[in-house]
Structures are given as C-alpha cells and as structure tokens.
Amino acid sequence: MKQSKSTSSPLFPSSSLVLSTSLLFAKMNGKIVPPLDTPMSFSSTSTMALDPAPIACSSSQSSPPRRASSSSSITIAAEEAPRPPYPGKGTIDEPYLVDFLPNDPTNPYNWSNSYRWAITLLIGVATLCPPFASVSYSSTLGEVTKAFGISKELSIAGISLFITGFGLGPLIWAPVSEIYGRNVAFIASYPAFCVFNLGTALSHNTVALMVTRFFAGAFGSSPLTNAGAQIGDMWAVYERAVATSVFSLAPFLGPVLGPIVGGYVTERCGYRWVYWITFIYACVMTVATILIVPETYAPTILRKTARRLQAASEAAGRNEHFIAKYDRVKKTKKEIIKVGLTRPFELLFTELIVGCLAIYGALIYGILYLFFTAFPIVFQEVRGWTVGEGGLAFLGMGVGLMLGILINPLSNIFYRRASTNGRTAPPEARLPMCCIGAILAPIGLFWFAWTSAPPVHWILPVVGCIPFGLAFLLIFTSITNYTIDSYSLYAASALAAQAVLRCLFGAIFPLFASQLYTRLGLHWAGTLIAFLSLVCVPMPFLFYKYGAYLRRKSRYAPSSSSPAEVKEKETPDERVEEAQDELRKVKTRPDEALEPEWASDAGEHAREGGEGVRREGGIPDLEKGIKL
C-alpha cells in the first residue's frame, strides 16, 4: 500500500504537530524514540511530514495498520494505540480536549521571531490601506465639489461616511473572526473593500460616490480589530510592547500619508487617480495576505487539529472523540454574534473606565480628522498653497508619530518597575506614557492655533503638529494596553466599544470644521479645540491614582493583586466592602473570552504546551529549535 503524501508547508506546519503526537504516543506506549538530535527518516516525502493522523494510517481511507519498511521509521498499530496526551477520556461525554503540545510549531507563539516580524509587517501594511483610503479622499474635495456640483459640506460627507462604516464594521467582523478565524474574516471583508474602492473610482453621481465610500469603510474595517488581535495571537504578553508600537504606526500613519500622496496625485493626474491608486493598493494587499499570512487564531487552529485527530480515529476504527479545548463549553453562533453586538455597548455605558477612556480617545481621534478639513483652509485658502503642497503640511504630524514609536518602548521601564516580588504589574503601570501624551496634546494644539495665520512663518504651525502627533500615539497605545490589562477576558468588547465611539467622533468632527474656522477664525477655532483636549488632561492621572479602586468596583474588570494595590486592611469594614465588590462582579469562565489572546498570561507558557497538556505531566519536549 502506498503511503499518502504530506501536505505540510513551512508556513502551515500542521504536520509537525501530528509528528509530535505520534512520537508522544510511541513514548508513552513504551516504544523506543530516537534522540532529538538524531536524524529520523520517514516514508513521507518531507522530513517533518507524516500522514494527517497521529497513528500510522491514512485519514482518507480505512486500511490495516502499516508496518515500517526500515528500522528508522516509526509506526504504531491501531490496536496498540496508547492514550493521547490530552485531558479527557475520549468518550462523547468527556472527549479529549485538544491543546498545543510542548514546543508545538503550530502554536503561533512558537514561530521564529523573524517569521513573526515578517507577518506583523505585512499585516501592518495591509492595515494601513483603509485609513489611507479614508483621508486621501480629502485631497480631492475641491475637484469633487466642482465635478459633482455639490456643496463643500456634502463633499466632506464622503470622509464622514467612510469613518462611520469604519466604526460599525468591527461589530460584525469581530464575531466572524471568533467563529471562523482571522483568515476567513479577512477574506469575507477585504476583497469587498477592493470592489467598493473600484466603485468609488467609477462613480459619476453623488449617491454612488457616498454609498461606495460608506461600504468601503465598513468592509475595510476588519483590520481595525482583526489585525490587532493577530498581533496578540503571535506575540506573548511580555514581548508584545514593541510589536504593538510598530504595528500601531500603520493605522495612524495612513491618515498622514493619504493627504500627501493624494495631493500630488490630484494635482498631476486628476482626482480619480487617487481612488484608482487606493484600489490597486488594496488588491495587492488582498492577494499578498491571502497567500502568505497563515491562520493565527488559537481556537481555529486547535479545531482543525481536533478534526484531523477525529478523522484519524474513525479511520483506524477507534471509538475516540476529540474536540478543541475552547469548545468544552460550546457557544452557538447566535450567542457569539449577540455578545459581539451588545456587550461593547454594555461596557461603554456601564463601565466608567471604558466610557471615560473611550470619550478621551474619541476626542483626540476626532481632532485628527478635523485637521483634514482644517489644513486645506489654513494652508491652501489662507496661505495660497497648492493641493500637493497642502498635503506636505501633514509631515509634522508624521514626524510626531515616528517619535512616538521611538519613545513608546520606554513604557516597559515603568511596567518592569511595577513588577516586583514576582507579582504582575497592575494595569495602571501602562498609563505613565499616556500622562505624558495628555500634556503634549494641548501644547501642540495651542501652538498650531496661534501660529496658523500669516505673517507667522509656515514652518511654525507644521512644527506645532509634532507634539500632537507624538501625543496621539502615546495616548492610544497606552489606552489600548491599559484596557487589555484591565478587562482581560472582556478586552475585545471593551476595545470594540472604544473603536465605535472613536469612529463616531471621527465622522462628526470634519462636518463642522469648515463652519467653525469660518466663523471663529483660525486662532480662536484652534484655541477652542485645544481647550477641549486641555479639559481631558487630568483623566489619565486620575486613572493612574484611582484605577485600582475603579476596577474593584467594576463588574467586568478583575480585581488583580499587585504591589500598588495590595495592603493590609485596617478595619473589618474594608474587608467586608471588598468581599461585597467581588460578589457584584460578573461570574466568568476562561472559555467565555471572545479573544483568548488578551489573557494576562497569553503566550507565556507556549514552549511548555497548553494548560491541559501541562497538567497531564510527563510529556517530553520533542521539538527543538523550531525554524519556519
């Protein structure tokens, strides 16, 4: 009988898991397993390949167990199959709970750094496209107003509608990602984003233009939550800060590059070429991502593994049952969609931490998008710059964002200082950089407001945008990390709530920017905006001081112990109050998380295998030096 060929791939190393499982079975059944540094030859065409079953039998057809053709081949008869190295009994009521094995190459946390960085950068470039599309449109406002015969305010609605769709889309794509995996959510949304960008380029009436802009935003929004979750899938908590900082540059750099590229393209090639370039960019990233980026969502990977093991068990005639550990308490699709649509709003309106930080982040985000209407007024209408030159005014903000990338890793210093005596740092250790950003934001806005009009040299308002760009990045990365650490299992819903409100402000602010600057003038309009950010300066300082107390009172945020929080209760009343606070909290299960990669210890024990496998004990480490 011919051996079935492996379909293993360096990018999809699922066969390595099957090999590890087979060797484990052999070890646990008293078989002799070659040393890890001894080359092993298999009948398959690949060194790391084996039939897609942990036992030496084909999953595609039932057949008698095979025997090795040489002493170096490892085969196990179906009738001698030992107990799999997973918790459970293999029955229908207590199936084996499939988890990652030690040094499992299918576990994204175990992929090599170079491979993870390559995937991270590709995801970042793909994530940059929708924000680029959202604001490159701003450089075409003058041409759109003339070509379609509409008012300036209506043409600006093209930005607002895109951002509205950008905020609503994640409420759909996040549940899709949980049910079917990251890749399916991307394939279901990003190609449609390409199509609606094509529709924008071909639009010849106002209705078509506005409709395609809205749906381009809605379908292009999947990276808003999906891509960030992929970073969490691959990078463990303790190594996530730098990857998050680099990745965060993508969605924030898009609004800076959009006006620069769009301005010169509009000036040299015509405004429709801005839409064509966006369409081409989106198509290239769609193809590259589908072909290169593997699935990173742990539940989806383990479900595929469980299905392979189940198929192998049935083919071998064994009455064993396998499910992924995340399906121990099976959630229906209806339940997942309901939670994805309702829980973000529940957190937004009932959780003080989520609500306040959402408003603060939305205000800063709204100011950024207000600038896409204000900058053409300041630099093109008042200073007489061309459309292309007007886009260059955003370079100051881009420099600020780049400085933020360089400075943000310093947040690890504060985090490590708070991690003493082996205790995990409290979430408030994420906020010092946010406090710095809160001070810098009004400084940059006041600077821009009072240097925006002649005879002040144009370089001064451009330089004034640097502090705001720096503050923008520090504030958003800190808020994101603080929310993740504070809400753990509910981080995905909390982040979705903040994203919805943020995009709502981003859609509204550009609509009144033109009237604001026309009626108040450049100086006082900018001053009013600066005062709004000034009012919010105390917010991160207050959360830094009282965050532990607010989390203790929260129904969803766990009351974590840390050096900053733990102290001896002076009176029995304080101990009673804390006990009552714990009783008010929502009762949670580990499997209830919408996104398990946001757990406080995500990825920390990847080399040792999953929790269930570690509890089984005695599982040998069969994979050394995984290279992808």
XYZ file of C-alpha atoms in Angstrom:
628
model
C 0.000 0.000 0.000
C 1.344 3.391 -0.931
C 1.921 5.970 1.743
C -0.224 9.090 1.492
C 1.721 12.222 0.785
C 2.047 15.049 3.244
C 0.626 18.431 2.632
C 2.828 20.099 5.197
C 4.262 23.518 4.496
C 6.764 25.764 6.285
C 4.040 28.348 6.610
C 1.417 25.891 7.827
C 3.344 23.439 9.999
C 0.364 21.335 10.990
C 2.099 18.066 10.115
C 4.746 18.765 12.734
C 2.037 18.636 15.355
C 0.933 15.256 14.042
C 4.541 14.053 14.133
C 4.906 15.261 17.711
C 1.690 13.494 18.660
C 2.845 10.241 17.030
C 6.173 10.338 18.846
C 4.427 11.075 22.110
C 2.144 8.089 21.624
C 5.173 5.903 20.969
C 6.993 7.210 24.031
C 4.016 6.710 26.296
C 3.482 3.168 24.984
C 6.995 2.094 25.812
C 8.330 2.375 22.269
C 11.878 3.460 21.649
C 12.041 7.041 20.396
C 15.254 8.253 18.740
C 17.112 11.087 20.486
C 16.048 14.574 19.480
C 19.341 15.281 17.745
C 19.249 12.011 15.767
C 18.024 12.368 12.181
C 14.833 10.412 11.608
C 13.693 9.257 8.187
C 10.093 8.676 7.296
C 8.434 7.135 4.321
C 6.865 10.502 3.522
C 8.493 12.938 1.119
C 9.233 15.535 3.807
C 11.345 15.172 6.941
C 8.717 16.919 9.027
C 5.753 15.305 7.260
C 3.576 12.435 8.257
C 0.132 11.246 7.265
C -2.546 13.561 8.719
C -3.211 11.197 11.610
C -1.271 10.564 14.804
C -1.376 6.832 14.091
C 0.229 5.337 11.009
C -2.902 5.119 8.925
C -4.446 7.192 6.191
C -7.204 9.610 7.121
C -8.726 9.334 3.680
C -9.475 5.590 3.732
C -9.737 2.742 6.179
C -6.957 0.148 5.927
C -4.967 -2.311 8.050
C -2.174 -0.738 10.081
C 1.133 -0.382 8.212
C 4.499 -1.625 9.384
C 7.683 0.334 8.938
C 9.845 -0.602 5.987
C 13.027 0.274 7.883
C 14.176 0.452 11.485
C 14.262 4.252 11.346
C 10.548 4.523 10.548
C 8.075 4.789 13.415
C 4.693 3.062 13.157
C 2.175 2.132 15.777
C -0.521 -0.440 15.252
C -4.017 0.833 15.669
C -4.813 -1.879 18.190
C -1.844 -0.737 20.329
C -2.728 2.943 20.275
C -1.986 4.486 23.687
C -3.903 7.193 25.417
C -3.461 10.604 23.656
C -1.590 13.248 25.698
C -4.676 15.380 26.233
C -7.036 15.755 29.180
C -10.290 13.847 28.948
C -11.346 10.228 28.467
C -12.105 10.174 24.755
C -15.802 9.490 25.255
C -18.710 11.514 23.898
C -19.390 12.937 27.360
C -15.704 13.513 28.169
C -13.826 13.863 24.875
C -10.116 14.544 24.638
C -9.530 18.300 24.850
C -7.009 19.070 22.114
C -4.394 21.611 23.168
C -0.984 22.726 21.972
C 1.856 20.316 22.747
C 5.257 21.392 24.123
C 7.199 23.472 21.575
C 4.336 22.957 19.166
C 5.220 24.518 15.768
C 1.526 25.111 15.034
C 1.351 27.444 18.039
C 1.908 30.994 16.682
C 3.728 31.962 19.890
C 6.402 29.385 18.984
C 7.099 30.720 15.495
C 10.551 32.230 14.991
C 10.982 35.956 15.638
C 11.954 36.671 12.040
C 8.838 34.930 10.729
C 6.556 36.672 13.206
C 8.076 40.052 12.342
C 7.571 39.401 8.628
C 3.906 38.556 9.212
C 3.500 41.553 11.547
C 4.885 43.960 8.943
C 2.689 42.519 6.188
C -0.387 42.806 8.396
C 0.621 46.380 9.236
C 0.941 47.387 5.583
C -2.470 45.843 4.853
C -3.946 47.674 7.846
C -2.545 50.985 6.594
C -4.636 50.854 3.401
C -8.152 51.601 4.797
C -7.035 54.676 6.836
C -5.090 55.817 3.770
C -8.269 55.481 1.705
C -10.309 57.323 4.317
C -8.320 60.576 4.110
C -6.643 60.541 0.699
C -10.164 61.488 -0.376
C -9.716 64.821 1.446
C -7.251 65.974 -1.225
C -9.983 65.582 -3.852
C -12.660 67.662 -2.089
C -12.250 70.700 -4.352
C -12.414 68.626 -7.528
C -15.366 66.572 -6.257
C -17.291 69.744 -5.397
C -16.843 71.030 -8.949
C -17.310 67.740 -10.806
C -20.476 66.682 -8.962
C -21.894 70.174 -8.447
C -22.354 69.742 -4.693
C -21.601 71.836 -1.620
C -18.335 71.596 0.265
C -20.109 70.168 3.324
C -21.682 67.390 1.221
C -18.351 66.508 -0.344
C -16.831 66.297 3.181
C -19.556 63.755 3.998
C -17.532 61.306 1.900
C -14.975 61.257 4.722
C -17.625 61.041 7.443
C -19.491 58.158 5.795
C -16.287 56.179 5.361
C -15.414 56.638 9.046
C -18.987 55.727 10.063
C -18.690 52.426 8.210
C -15.220 52.022 9.678
C -16.729 52.180 13.172
C -19.720 49.900 12.580
C -17.951 47.180 10.605
C -15.957 45.679 13.522
C -19.202 44.806 15.293
C -19.694 42.242 12.517
C -16.124 41.240 11.716
C -15.119 40.565 15.323
C -17.757 37.798 15.794
C -16.923 36.393 12.338
C -13.289 36.249 13.388
C -14.193 34.345 16.545
C -16.452 31.852 14.777
C -14.394 31.117 11.671
C -10.904 32.522 12.307
C -8.830 35.539 11.266
C -8.307 34.492 7.663
C -11.998 33.934 6.967
C -12.858 37.353 8.409
C -10.237 38.917 6.151
C -11.370 37.041 3.038
C -15.002 37.926 3.753
C -14.271 41.656 4.019
C -11.093 42.877 2.329
C -11.906 41.811 -1.265
C -15.223 43.657 -0.920
C -13.223 46.679 0.257
C -11.364 46.478 -3.060
C -14.622 46.299 -5.009
C -16.129 49.364 -3.331
C -12.941 51.335 -3.919
C -13.345 50.420 -7.575
C -16.930 51.664 -7.326
C -15.684 54.983 -5.919
C -13.292 55.373 -8.851
C -16.117 54.718 -11.340
C -18.801 56.836 -9.596
C -20.411 59.564 -11.684
C -23.132 60.772 -9.327
C -23.267 61.845 -5.703
C -25.353 58.890 -4.445
C -22.976 56.308 -5.922
C -19.961 58.156 -4.513
C -21.369 58.344 -0.981
C -22.691 54.771 -0.930
C -19.417 53.278 -2.131
C -17.490 55.362 0.417
C -19.648 54.059 3.271
C -19.348 50.399 2.282
C -15.628 50.752 1.557
C -15.258 51.870 5.169
C -17.466 49.076 6.515
C -15.659 46.279 4.638
C -12.233 47.826 5.127
C -12.697 47.963 8.895
C -11.920 44.317 9.634
C -8.213 45.078 10.302
C -9.318 47.586 12.950
C -9.908 44.694 15.386
C -8.707 41.661 13.418
C -5.143 42.807 12.776
C -4.550 43.897 16.360
C -5.833 40.526 17.534
C -3.420 38.780 15.159
C -0.556 40.594 16.890
C -1.879 39.249 20.189
C -2.106 35.769 18.657
C 1.605 35.739 17.795
C 3.344 37.834 20.463
C 3.249 36.877 24.125
C 2.314 39.465 26.734
C 5.884 40.096 27.852
C 7.143 40.712 24.276
C 4.111 42.484 22.837
C 5.016 46.132 23.588
C 7.488 46.692 20.736
C 5.400 44.758 18.196
C 2.305 46.743 19.205
C 4.184 50.042 18.892
C 5.418 49.247 15.390
C 2.054 47.891 14.328
C 0.192 50.905 15.782
C 2.052 53.164 13.384
C 0.176 51.661 10.425
C -3.394 52.832 11.136
C -2.122 56.214 12.365
C 0.364 56.793 9.546
C -2.314 56.171 6.926
C -4.110 59.472 7.662
C -0.763 61.284 7.333
C 0.335 59.683 4.056
C -3.134 59.943 2.495
C -3.201 63.743 2.018
C 0.458 63.852 0.898
C 0.085 61.204 -1.807
C -3.451 62.269 -2.701
C -2.474 65.922 -3.038
C 0.211 65.385 -5.648
C -1.751 62.691 -7.495
C -4.766 65.016 -7.724
C -2.555 67.851 -8.910
C -0.660 65.851 -11.546
C -3.022 63.068 -12.651
C -6.543 64.095 -11.671
C -8.659 63.305 -8.630
C -9.952 59.936 -9.875
C -6.429 58.533 -9.874
C -6.426 58.877 -6.087
C -9.244 56.322 -5.998
C -7.526 54.088 -8.579
C -4.302 54.033 -6.572
C -6.250 53.066 -3.451
C -7.964 50.282 -5.408
C -4.640 48.925 -6.728
C -3.062 49.116 -3.270
C -5.996 47.210 -1.739
C -5.868 44.499 -4.434
C -2.137 43.907 -3.947
C -2.557 43.582 -0.176
C -5.539 41.251 -0.604
C -3.566 38.820 -2.749
C -0.401 39.028 -0.615
C -2.248 38.480 2.665
C -4.338 35.554 1.416
C -1.253 33.812 0.002
C 1.228 34.498 2.810
C -0.436 35.131 6.179
C -1.382 31.869 7.967
C -4.199 31.407 10.436
C -3.144 32.692 13.863
C -6.313 32.273 15.959
C -5.658 29.509 18.501
C -9.256 28.137 18.680
C -9.412 27.778 14.877
C -6.018 26.026 14.744
C -6.956 23.600 17.518
C -10.349 22.880 15.963
C -8.626 21.867 12.732
C -6.250 19.653 14.703
C -9.171 18.075 16.570
C -10.960 17.340 13.290
C -7.829 15.649 11.900
C -7.425 13.533 15.027
C -11.107 12.629 14.950
C -10.894 11.596 11.307
C -7.808 9.504 12.043
C -9.534 7.830 14.970
C -12.560 6.920 12.863
C -10.372 5.660 10.013
C -8.487 3.414 12.443
C -11.705 2.035 13.896
C -11.162 3.532 17.347
C -14.095 4.958 19.239
C -12.321 8.115 20.419
C -13.651 11.654 20.418
C -11.608 14.858 20.135
C -12.636 18.495 20.466
C -10.648 21.704 20.822
C -10.255 22.845 24.412
C -12.121 26.061 23.533
C -15.221 24.016 22.637
C -15.531 22.483 26.103
C -18.480 24.837 26.600
C -19.786 25.259 23.080
C -21.126 28.694 22.220
C -23.646 28.955 19.412
C -23.096 31.335 16.527
C -26.173 33.257 17.611
C -24.712 33.722 21.088
C -21.369 34.879 19.729
C -22.973 37.413 17.380
C -25.283 38.647 20.128
C -22.376 39.152 22.512
C -20.319 40.825 19.796
C -23.116 43.298 19.057
C -24.353 44.047 22.579
C -21.514 43.659 25.063
C -19.413 46.566 23.663
C -22.310 48.949 24.269
C -22.980 47.462 27.695
C -19.379 48.143 28.685
C -19.433 51.589 27.100
C -22.425 52.746 29.151
C -21.897 50.842 32.416
C -18.114 50.743 32.882
C -16.558 54.036 33.992
C -13.083 53.063 32.780
C -14.282 52.076 29.305
C -16.622 55.051 28.935
C -14.185 57.754 30.037
C -11.246 56.421 28.075
C -13.484 55.946 25.039
C -14.535 59.601 25.200
C -10.947 60.776 25.625
C -9.663 58.637 22.758
C -12.608 59.657 20.575
C -11.898 63.345 21.202
C -8.246 63.004 20.157
C -9.261 60.930 17.134
C -11.942 63.464 16.174
C -9.395 66.296 16.328
C -7.105 64.347 13.995
C -9.870 64.004 11.410
C -10.935 67.612 11.903
C -7.457 68.578 10.685
C -8.183 67.004 7.301
C -10.724 69.754 6.784
C -8.828 72.466 8.686
C -5.454 72.052 6.962
C -6.780 72.908 3.467
C -8.285 76.088 4.986
C -5.096 77.066 6.821
C -2.532 76.225 4.138
C -4.406 76.358 0.820
C -7.078 79.025 1.259
C -5.180 81.353 3.642
C -1.548 80.768 2.642
C -2.195 80.014 -1.033
C -0.520 76.597 -1.229
C -1.361 74.122 -3.983
C -3.146 70.843 -3.270
C 0.132 68.926 -3.371
C 1.937 71.397 -1.122
C -1.007 71.368 1.281
C -0.555 67.610 1.806
C 3.056 68.181 2.904
C 1.781 70.124 5.917
C 0.954 66.736 7.498
C 4.650 65.851 7.669
C 4.882 67.486 11.091
C 2.294 65.083 12.435
C 4.074 62.185 10.758
C 7.332 63.137 12.491
C 5.465 63.182 15.815
C 4.117 59.680 15.188
C 7.596 58.391 14.361
C 8.949 59.933 17.558
C 6.167 58.158 19.418
C 7.333 54.820 18.020
C 10.852 55.525 19.288
C 9.736 56.745 22.731
C 6.908 54.327 23.442
C 9.160 51.326 24.306
C 10.213 53.333 27.379
C 6.851 52.301 28.812
C 8.451 48.910 29.501
C 10.623 50.610 32.127
C 7.578 51.708 34.116
C 5.988 48.300 33.655
C 9.059 46.391 34.884
C 9.436 48.659 37.908
C 5.861 47.878 38.889
C 6.514 44.133 38.546
C 8.219 43.358 41.855
C 8.481 40.277 44.041
C 7.269 38.089 41.209
C 3.905 39.854 41.008
C 2.360 41.010 37.750
C 2.332 44.779 37.326
C -1.080 46.437 37.757
C -2.770 47.808 34.624
C -2.057 51.345 35.839
C 1.629 50.722 35.022
C 0.587 51.232 31.376
C -0.514 54.851 31.947
C 2.655 56.959 32.552
C 3.207 57.443 28.811
C -0.457 58.386 28.454
C 0.069 61.076 31.098
C 2.937 62.494 29.049
C 0.791 62.427 25.910
C -2.075 64.158 27.719
C 0.224 67.104 28.487
C 1.730 67.265 24.994
C -1.604 67.265 23.117
C -2.887 70.711 24.245
C 0.628 72.166 23.904
C 0.724 71.165 20.242
C -2.843 72.355 19.608
C -2.312 75.785 21.210
C 0.946 76.099 19.278
C -0.821 75.334 15.991
C -3.747 77.640 16.775
C -1.678 80.784 17.336
C 0.857 80.248 14.545
C -1.554 79.162 11.790
C -2.102 82.555 10.126
C 0.338 84.889 8.321
C 2.612 86.750 8.896
C 3.875 83.846 11.067
C 6.169 81.610 9.002
C 4.544 78.411 7.747
C 7.134 76.185 9.412
C 5.872 77.037 12.895
C 2.351 75.537 12.565
C 3.878 72.482 10.862
C 6.331 72.032 13.744
C 3.460 72.617 16.199
C 1.844 69.408 14.901
C 4.815 67.326 16.109
C 3.785 67.368 19.817
C 0.225 66.468 18.858
C 1.355 63.544 16.657
C 3.598 62.286 19.468
C 0.774 62.642 21.991
C -1.663 60.890 19.665
C 0.433 57.714 19.511
C 1.334 57.671 23.228
C -2.298 58.149 24.262
C -3.709 55.459 22.005
C -1.144 52.753 22.687
C -1.405 53.358 26.438
C -5.207 53.308 26.441
C -5.225 50.095 24.392
C -2.749 48.297 26.676
C -4.476 49.570 29.822
C -7.856 48.357 28.578
C -6.451 44.932 27.695
C -4.787 44.530 31.089
C -7.837 45.826 32.983
C -10.524 43.741 31.301
C -8.627 40.586 30.328
C -11.399 38.237 29.073
C -13.593 41.166 28.035
C -10.818 43.185 26.377
C -12.146 42.560 22.864
C -15.567 44.002 23.753
C -14.019 46.960 25.576
C -11.778 47.754 22.609
C -14.722 47.451 20.222
C -16.701 49.935 22.340
C -13.849 52.423 22.194
C -13.446 51.914 18.440
C -17.135 52.608 17.751
C -17.163 55.883 19.703
C -13.800 56.888 18.243
C -15.035 56.482 14.680
C -18.277 58.295 15.519
C -16.285 61.352 16.615
C -14.019 60.980 13.588
C -17.099 61.110 11.363
C -18.718 64.127 13.070
C -15.765 66.468 13.606
C -14.928 67.100 9.921
C -18.539 68.113 9.236
C -18.418 71.222 11.427
C -14.735 72.117 10.924
C -15.338 74.386 7.930
C -18.067 76.393 9.690
C -16.006 76.533 12.894
C -12.966 78.063 11.197
C -15.064 80.386 9.070
C -16.994 81.877 11.992
C -14.350 81.944 14.741
C -11.255 82.497 12.629
C -8.058 80.442 12.615
C -6.821 81.472 16.062
C -9.966 81.043 18.135
C -11.207 77.960 16.337
C -7.891 76.263 17.072
C -7.970 77.551 20.660
C -11.408 76.037 21.258
C -10.143 72.651 20.066
C -7.066 72.964 22.289
C -9.248 73.720 25.322
C -11.213 70.508 24.713
C -8.013 68.482 24.999
C -6.890 70.563 27.980
C -10.032 69.626 29.904
C -9.135 65.941 29.493
C -5.544 66.255 30.757
C -6.360 65.089 34.339
C -8.051 61.900 33.113
C -5.024 59.553 32.810
C -3.609 60.921 36.097
C -6.883 60.150 37.864
C -6.982 56.622 36.450
C -3.365 56.103 37.480
C -4.251 57.001 41.072
C -7.748 55.560 41.418
C -7.734 52.848 38.728
C -7.339 50.002 41.233
C -10.373 51.213 43.180
C -12.450 51.573 39.983
C -11.524 48.080 38.847
C -12.531 46.708 42.221
C -15.945 48.340 41.810
C -16.270 47.200 38.193
C -18.500 44.251 37.328
C -16.244 43.080 34.485
C -12.671 44.101 35.365
C -10.891 41.567 37.602
C -9.510 42.949 40.889
C -5.917 41.896 40.379
C -3.454 41.907 43.235
C -0.254 43.887 42.825
C 2.250 45.834 44.917
C 0.435 49.026 44.016
C -2.882 47.666 45.257
C -2.272 45.125 47.992
C -2.212 46.399 51.549
C -3.352 45.206 54.954
C -6.953 46.100 55.608
C -7.057 48.324 58.653
C -10.641 47.588 59.610
C -13.074 44.694 59.188
C -15.381 47.072 57.278
C -12.824 47.369 54.466
C -12.561 43.597 54.184
C -16.354 43.306 54.061
C -16.560 46.001 51.383
C -14.035 44.199 49.191
C -15.899 40.914 49.570
C -19.136 42.618 48.525
C -17.423 44.118 45.476
C -16.298 40.662 44.393
C -19.841 39.300 44.712
C -21.130 42.004 42.351
C -18.746 41.001 39.578
C -19.943 39.042 36.575
C -19.135 35.365 37.020
C -16.749 34.402 34.243
C -15.319 31.254 32.742
C -11.959 31.095 30.952
C -13.718 29.791 27.832
C -16.026 32.828 27.835
C -13.380 35.113 26.334
C -14.125 36.454 22.885
C -10.389 36.756 22.309
C -8.212 34.407 24.448
C -5.000 36.116 23.265
C -5.814 39.026 25.587
C -5.459 36.848 28.698
C -2.975 38.241 31.222
C -0.565 35.311 30.680
C -1.107 34.795 26.934
C 1.871 33.086 25.332
C 3.963 32.856 28.494
C 3.980 29.032 28.581
C 3.881 28.344 24.829
C 7.070 26.275 24.911
C 5.628 24.066 27.639
C 2.379 23.323 25.827
C -1.203 24.187 26.686
C -2.537 24.220 30.225
C -4.328 20.899 29.864
C -1.262 19.193 28.407
C 0.932 20.594 31.203
C -1.476 19.228 33.816
C -1.147 15.760 32.291
C 2.574 15.836 33.133
C 5.433 13.761 31.784
C 5.070 14.994 28.208
C 8.544 15.022 26.601
C 9.802 18.034 24.646
C 10.050 16.701 21.084
C 10.670 19.850 19.051
C 13.917 21.765 19.450
C 14.807 24.988 17.686
C 11.687 25.443 15.608
C 12.524 27.249 12.382
C 9.916 28.415 9.934
